[in-house]
PDB file of C-alpha atoms in Angstrom:
ATOM      1  CA  MET A   1     -52.430 -30.245  13.040  1.00 62.00           C
ATOM      2  CA  PRO A   2     -52.962 -29.260   9.351  1.00 68.00           C
ATOM      3  CA  ALA A   3     -49.993 -29.766   7.032  1.00 65.00           C
ATOM      4  CA  SER A   4     -49.687 -26.030   6.353  1.00 67.00           C
ATOM      5  CA  SER A   5     -49.464 -25.243  10.090  1.00 80.00           C
ATOM      6  CA  ARG A   6     -46.898 -28.012  10.606  1.00 82.00           C
ATOM      7  CA  LEU A   7     -44.818 -26.746   7.725  1.00 82.00           C
ATOM      8  CA  GLY A   8     -44.906 -23.253   9.066  1.00 82.00           C
ATOM      9  CA  SER A   9     -43.910 -24.443  12.510  1.00 88.00           C
ATOM     10  CA  LEU A  10     -41.016 -26.432  11.105  1.00 82.00           C
ATOM     11  CA  ILE A  11     -39.695 -23.473   9.061  1.00 82.00           C
ATOM     12  CA  ASP A  12     -40.024 -21.160  12.064  1.00 86.00           C
ATOM     13  CA  ARG A  13     -38.181 -23.696  14.232  1.00 86.00           C
ATOM     14  CA  LEU A  14     -35.459 -24.252  11.641  1.00 80.00           C
ATOM     15  CA  SER A  15     -35.014 -20.492  11.387  1.00 80.00           C
ATOM     16  CA  ARG A  16     -34.634 -20.123  15.132  1.00 83.00           C
ATOM     17  CA  LEU A  17     -32.159 -23.018  15.386  1.00 80.00           C
ATOM     18  CA  HIS A  18     -30.114 -21.597  12.546  1.00 75.00           C
ATOM     19  CA  ALA A  19     -30.121 -18.122  14.127  1.00 75.00           C
ATOM     20  CA  ALA A  20     -29.018 -19.598  17.461  1.00 77.00           C
ATOM     21  CA  ALA A  21     -26.149 -21.546  15.848  1.00 73.00           C
ATOM     22  CA  ARG A  22     -24.735 -18.500  14.086  1.00 74.00           C
ATOM     23  CA  ARG A  23     -25.400 -15.955  16.806  1.00 77.00           C
ATOM     24  CA  ARG A  24     -22.456 -13.824  17.864  1.00 80.00           C
ATOM     25  CA  PRO A  25     -21.921 -11.864  21.081  1.00 81.00           C
ATOM     26  CA  GLY A  26     -22.726  -8.232  20.623  1.00 85.00           C
ATOM     27  CA  LEU A  27     -24.813  -8.710  17.458  1.00 88.00           C
ATOM     28  CA  SER A  28     -28.624  -8.822  17.311  1.00 90.00           C
ATOM     29  CA  ASP A  29     -30.336 -11.162  14.889  1.00 87.00           C
ATOM     30  CA  ALA A  30     -31.325  -8.151  12.776  1.00 92.00           C
ATOM     31  CA  GLN A  31     -27.704  -6.979  12.583  1.00 94.00           C
ATOM     32  CA  LEU A  32     -26.479 -10.465  11.652  1.00 91.00           C
ATOM     33  CA  SER A  33     -29.170 -10.747   8.951  1.00 92.00           C
ATOM     34  CA  ALA A  34     -28.186  -7.350   7.481  1.00 96.00           C
ATOM     35  CA  LEU A  35     -24.526  -8.292   7.570  1.00 95.00           C
ATOM     36  CA  ASP A  36     -25.306 -11.612   5.851  1.00 92.00           C
ATOM     37  CA  TYR A  37     -27.368  -9.847   3.174  1.00 95.00           C
ATOM     38  CA  LEU A  38     -24.607  -7.252   2.511  1.00 97.00           C
ATOM     39  CA  ASP A  39     -22.072 -10.079   2.120  1.00 94.00           C
ATOM     40  CA  GLN A  40     -24.246 -11.728  -0.569  1.00 93.00           C
ATOM     41  CA  ALA A  41     -25.493  -8.642  -2.455  1.00 95.00           C
ATOM     42  CA  ASN A  42     -23.957  -7.093  -5.542  1.00 92.00           C
ATOM     43  CA  ALA A  43     -22.738  -3.553  -5.581  1.00 87.00           C
ATOM     44  CA  PHE A  44     -26.093  -2.192  -6.901  1.00 85.00           C
ATOM     45  CA  SER A  45     -28.006  -3.813  -4.059  1.00 92.00           C
ATOM     46  CA  ARG A  46     -26.171  -2.652  -0.918  1.00 93.00           C
ATOM     47  CA  SER A  47     -28.140   0.506  -0.268  1.00 93.00           C
ATOM     48  CA  PRO A  48     -30.184   1.018   2.910  1.00 94.00           C
ATOM     49  CA  SER A  49     -33.440   0.737   0.989  1.00 94.00           C
ATOM     50  CA  ALA A  50     -32.333  -2.573  -0.622  1.00 94.00           C
ATOM     51  CA  VAL A  51     -31.429  -3.972   2.778  1.00 96.00           C
ATOM     52  CA  ALA A  52     -34.837  -2.896   4.095  1.00 96.00           C
ATOM     53  CA  ASP A  53     -36.631  -4.482   1.150  1.00 94.00           C
ATOM     54  CA  TYR A  54     -34.724  -7.747   1.442  1.00 94.00           C
ATOM     55  CA  LEU A  55     -35.226  -8.035   5.215  1.00 94.00           C
ATOM     56  CA  ASP A  56     -38.871  -6.824   4.917  1.00 91.00           C
ATOM     57  CA  ALA A  57     -38.119  -4.196   7.567  1.00 94.00           C
ATOM     58  CA  THR A  58     -38.774  -0.457   7.868  1.00 95.00           C
ATOM     59  CA  ARG A  59     -36.193   2.009   6.531  1.00 94.00           C
ATOM     60  CA  GLY A  60     -35.847   3.478  10.078  1.00 95.00           C
ATOM     61  CA  THR A  61     -35.100   0.084  11.658  1.00 95.00           C
ATOM     62  CA  VAL A  62     -32.571  -0.739   8.939  1.00 96.00           C
ATOM     63  CA  SER A  63     -30.923   2.674   9.215  1.00 95.00           C
ATOM     64  CA  GLN A  64     -30.342   2.098  12.959  1.00 97.00           C
ATOM     65  CA  THR A  65     -29.108  -1.427  12.232  1.00 97.00           C
ATOM     66  CA  LEU A  66     -26.614  -0.194   9.635  1.00 97.00           C
ATOM     67  CA  ARG A  67     -25.345   2.572  11.922  1.00 97.00           C
ATOM     68  CA  ALA A  68     -24.820   0.035  14.696  1.00 97.00           C
ATOM     69  CA  LEU A  69     -22.840  -2.240  12.332  1.00 97.00           C
ATOM     70  CA  ALA A  70     -20.704   0.689  11.193  1.00 97.00           C
ATOM     71  CA  ARG A  71     -19.986   1.709  14.816  1.00 97.00           C
ATOM     72  CA  LYS A  72     -18.806  -1.806  15.481  1.00 96.00           C
ATOM     73  CA  GLY A  73     -16.445  -1.642  12.500  1.00 97.00           C
ATOM     74  CA  LEU A  74     -18.227  -4.400  10.589  1.00 96.00           C
ATOM     75  CA  ILE A  75     -19.308  -2.284   7.591  1.00 97.00           C
ATOM     76  CA  VAL A  76     -18.281   0.966   5.977  1.00 97.00           C
ATOM     77  CA  ALA A  77     -20.491   3.435   4.079  1.00 93.00           C
ATOM     78  CA  ALA A  78     -19.393   4.647   0.666  1.00 89.00           C
ATOM     79  CA  GLU A  79     -20.837   7.119  -1.758  1.00 86.00           C
ATOM     80  CA  ASP A  80     -22.569   5.352  -4.620  1.00 74.00           C
ATOM     81  CA  PRO A  81     -20.486   6.220  -7.697  1.00 74.00           C
ATOM     82  CA  ALA A  82     -23.672   6.179  -9.871  1.00 71.00           C
ATOM     83  CA  ASP A  83     -25.614   8.492  -7.550  1.00 74.00           C
ATOM     84  CA  ARG A  84     -23.530  10.544  -5.141  1.00 77.00           C
ATOM     85  CA  ARG A  85     -26.648  11.312  -3.035  1.00 81.00           C
ATOM     86  CA  SER A  86     -26.892   7.643  -2.189  1.00 83.00           C
ATOM     87  CA  LEU A  87     -24.871   5.416   0.117  1.00 89.00           C
ATOM     88  CA  ARG A  88     -23.904   1.775  -0.278  1.00 91.00           C
ATOM     89  CA  TYR A  89     -22.372  -0.394   2.351  1.00 95.00           C
ATOM     90  CA  ASP A  90     -19.426  -2.784   2.162  1.00 94.00           C
ATOM     91  CA  LEU A  91     -18.238  -5.304   4.706  1.00 96.00           C
ATOM     92  CA  THR A  92     -14.892  -4.748   6.385  1.00 96.00           C
ATOM     93  CA  ALA A  93     -12.520  -7.640   6.996  1.00 95.00           C
ATOM     94  CA  LYS A  94     -13.892  -7.745  10.582  1.00 93.00           C
ATOM     95  CA  GLY A  95     -17.417  -8.043   9.179  1.00 92.00           C
ATOM     96  CA  ARG A  96     -16.477 -10.859   6.808  1.00 90.00           C
ATOM     97  CA  ALA A  97     -14.748 -12.716   9.656  1.00 86.00           C
ATOM     98  CA  MET A  98     -17.911 -12.409  11.741  1.00 84.00           C
ATOM     99  CA  LEU A  99     -19.780 -14.479   9.065  1.00 83.00           C
ATOM    100  CA  ARG A 100     -17.302 -17.347   8.871  1.00 79.00           C
ATOM    101  CA  THR A 101     -19.551 -19.778  10.672  1.00 66.00           C
ATOM    102  CA  ARG A 102     -20.542 -23.189   9.512  1.00 54.00           C
ATOM    103  CA  THR A 103     -23.927 -24.352  10.772  1.00 56.00           C
ATOM    104  CA  GLU A 104     -25.679 -27.635  10.345  1.00 59.00           C
ATOM    105  CA  LEU A 105     -27.633 -26.116   7.428  1.00 62.00           C
ATOM    106  CA  ALA A 106     -24.400 -25.993   5.414  1.00 63.00           C
ATOM    107  CA  ASP A 107     -24.425 -29.798   5.482  1.00 65.00           C
ATOM    108  CA  HIS A 108     -27.949 -30.087   4.057  1.00 65.00           C
ATOM    109  CA  GLY A 109     -27.910 -28.077   0.861  1.00 66.00           C
ATOM    110  CA  GLY A 110     -29.069 -29.296  -2.520  1.00 69.00           C
ATOM    111  CA  THR A 111     -32.661 -30.499  -2.455  1.00 73.00           C
ATOM    112  CA  LEU A 112     -33.636 -28.540   0.669  1.00 76.00           C
ATOM    113  CA  GLU A 113     -32.130 -25.354  -0.685  1.00 76.00           C
ATOM    114  CA  ALA A 114     -33.936 -25.730  -4.015  1.00 78.00           C
ATOM    115  CA  ALA A 115     -37.305 -26.466  -2.363  1.00 79.00           C
ATOM    116  CA  LEU A 116     -37.051 -23.613   0.083  1.00 79.00           C
ATOM    117  CA  GLY A 117     -35.885 -21.245  -2.609  1.00 78.00           C
ATOM    118  CA  ASP A 118     -38.868 -22.156  -4.747  1.00 80.00           C
ATOM    119  CA  LEU A 119     -41.230 -21.658  -1.833  1.00 82.00           C
ATOM    120  CA  VAL A 120     -39.762 -18.302  -0.935  1.00 81.00           C
ATOM    121  CA  ALA A 121     -39.945 -17.140  -4.561  1.00 80.00           C
ATOM    122  CA  ARG A 122     -43.614 -18.135  -4.796  1.00 85.00           C
ATOM    123  CA  MET A 123     -44.491 -16.410  -1.529  1.00 84.00           C
ATOM    124  CA  ILE A 124     -42.657 -13.212  -2.595  1.00 80.00           C
ATOM    125  CA  ALA A 125     -44.421 -13.236  -5.991  1.00 82.00           C
ATOM    126  CA  ALA A 126     -47.825 -13.647  -4.247  1.00 86.00           C
ATOM    127  CA  ARG A 127     -47.096 -10.583  -2.135  1.00 84.00           C
ATOM    128  CA  GLY A 128     -45.787  -8.570  -5.108  1.00 82.00           C
ATOM    129  CA  GLY A 129     -42.300  -8.307  -3.632  1.00 80.00           C
ATOM    130  CA  ARG A 130     -38.861  -8.252  -5.220  1.00 82.00           C
ATOM    131  CA  SER A 131     -37.203 -11.559  -5.983  1.00 81.00           C
ATOM    132  CA  PHE A 132     -33.614 -10.618  -5.009  1.00 84.00           C
ATOM    133  CA  GLY A 133     -32.291 -13.377  -7.276  1.00 86.00           C
ATOM    134  CA  ILE A 134     -28.797 -14.086  -8.435  1.00 89.00           C
ATOM    135  CA  CYS A 135     -27.645 -11.538 -11.043  1.00 90.00           C
ATOM    136  CA  GLY A 136     -26.530 -14.095 -13.637  1.00 91.00           C
ATOM    137  CA  THR A 137     -30.035 -15.661 -13.736  1.00 89.00           C
ATOM    138  CA  CYS A 138     -31.812 -12.381 -14.474  1.00 90.00           C
ATOM    139  CA  ARG A 139     -33.480 -11.776 -17.798  1.00 92.00           C
ATOM    140  CA  PHE A 140     -31.592  -8.471 -18.066  1.00 94.00           C
ATOM    141  CA  HIS A 141     -28.159 -10.118 -17.553  1.00 94.00           C
ATOM    142  CA  GLN A 142     -26.195  -9.999 -20.780  1.00 94.00           C
ATOM    143  CA  VAL A 143     -22.941 -11.706 -21.827  1.00 94.00           C
ATOM    144  CA  LEU A 144     -21.426  -9.716 -24.635  1.00 94.00           C
ATOM    145  CA  GLU A 145     -19.394 -11.066 -27.592  1.00 94.00           C
ATOM    146  CA  ASP A 146     -16.140 -10.158 -25.865  1.00 95.00           C
ATOM    147  CA  GLY A 147     -17.207 -12.226 -22.823  1.00 92.00           C
ATOM    148  CA  SER A 148     -17.877  -9.232 -20.614  1.00 93.00           C
ATOM    149  CA  HIS A 149     -21.131  -8.955 -18.627  1.00 95.00           C
ATOM    150  CA  ARG A 150     -23.660  -6.172 -18.594  1.00 93.00           C
ATOM    151  CA  CYS A 151     -26.915  -5.289 -16.807  1.00 92.00           C
ATOM    152  CA  GLY A 152     -29.357  -4.481 -19.565  1.00 92.00           C
ATOM    153  CA  LEU A 153     -31.739  -2.861 -17.112  1.00 91.00           C
ATOM    154  CA  LEU A 154     -29.264  -0.466 -15.497  1.00 89.00           C
ATOM    155  CA  GLY A 155     -27.047  -0.173 -18.541  1.00 89.00           C
ATOM    156  CA  LEU A 156     -23.945  -0.926 -16.497  1.00 89.00           C
ATOM    157  CA  ALA A 157     -20.925  -3.175 -16.990  1.00 91.00           C
ATOM    158  CA  LEU A 158     -20.721  -6.031 -14.449  1.00 91.00           C
ATOM    159  CA  ALA A 159     -17.578  -7.559 -13.006  1.00 91.00           C
ATOM    160  CA  VAL A 160     -17.774 -11.368 -13.143  1.00 91.00           C
ATOM    161  CA  PRO A 161     -17.997 -11.805  -9.375  1.00 90.00           C
ATOM    162  CA  GLU A 162     -21.090  -9.465  -9.318  1.00 90.00           C
ATOM    163  CA  THR A 163     -22.949 -11.908 -11.567  1.00 91.00           C
ATOM    164  CA  THR A 164     -22.978 -14.531  -8.778  1.00 91.00           C
ATOM    165  CA  ARG A 165     -24.432 -12.235  -6.139  1.00 91.00           C
ATOM    166  CA  ILE A 166     -27.940 -11.190  -5.045  1.00 88.00           C
ATOM    167  CA  CYS A 167     -29.417  -8.281  -7.033  1.00 90.00           C
ATOM    168  CA  ARG A 168     -32.307  -6.064  -5.885  1.00 88.00           C
ATOM    169  CA  GLU A 169     -33.361  -5.461  -9.508  1.00 89.00           C
ATOM    170  CA  HIS A 170     -33.468  -9.170 -10.447  1.00 88.00           C
ATOM    171  CA  ALA A 171     -36.256 -10.203 -12.833  1.00 85.00           C
ATOM    172  CA  ALA A 172     -37.026 -13.809 -13.716  1.00 77.00           C
TER     173      ALA A 172
END
């Protein structure tokens, strides 16, 4: 078997094992992935279209997924303060509790995480997709003289916790 086929098979198997370990009764894999993304995303990146882009899914599929999560009381929709026509989603306490699962992957961070992160970034770049990187590593992230944080792209102030979360607008 060629090395590239073997690597793909290993990544696929790892993904399936991880999904099985964190599976919860009453939640599909798509719902769990959306919940996990919303937990990691900053406030600017919790819109239905951002979820769809991150999960590489259609808007319709993600819309149904988000409605199901809301019906289950795991997320709530809120008007986006920057654009009242848009919604953004936040996890409820019940939604956060659903994610409190330690899998074997948590014990194998470091080198594996860095290597997989690099591979994912290169594959996304080759496809022309969004990087969804950590806010504080973005070229538009600014730390002002008073120590406050700002997104230079969106022109918005950032709370310190937001700088450690995934951002849809991230640029390396």
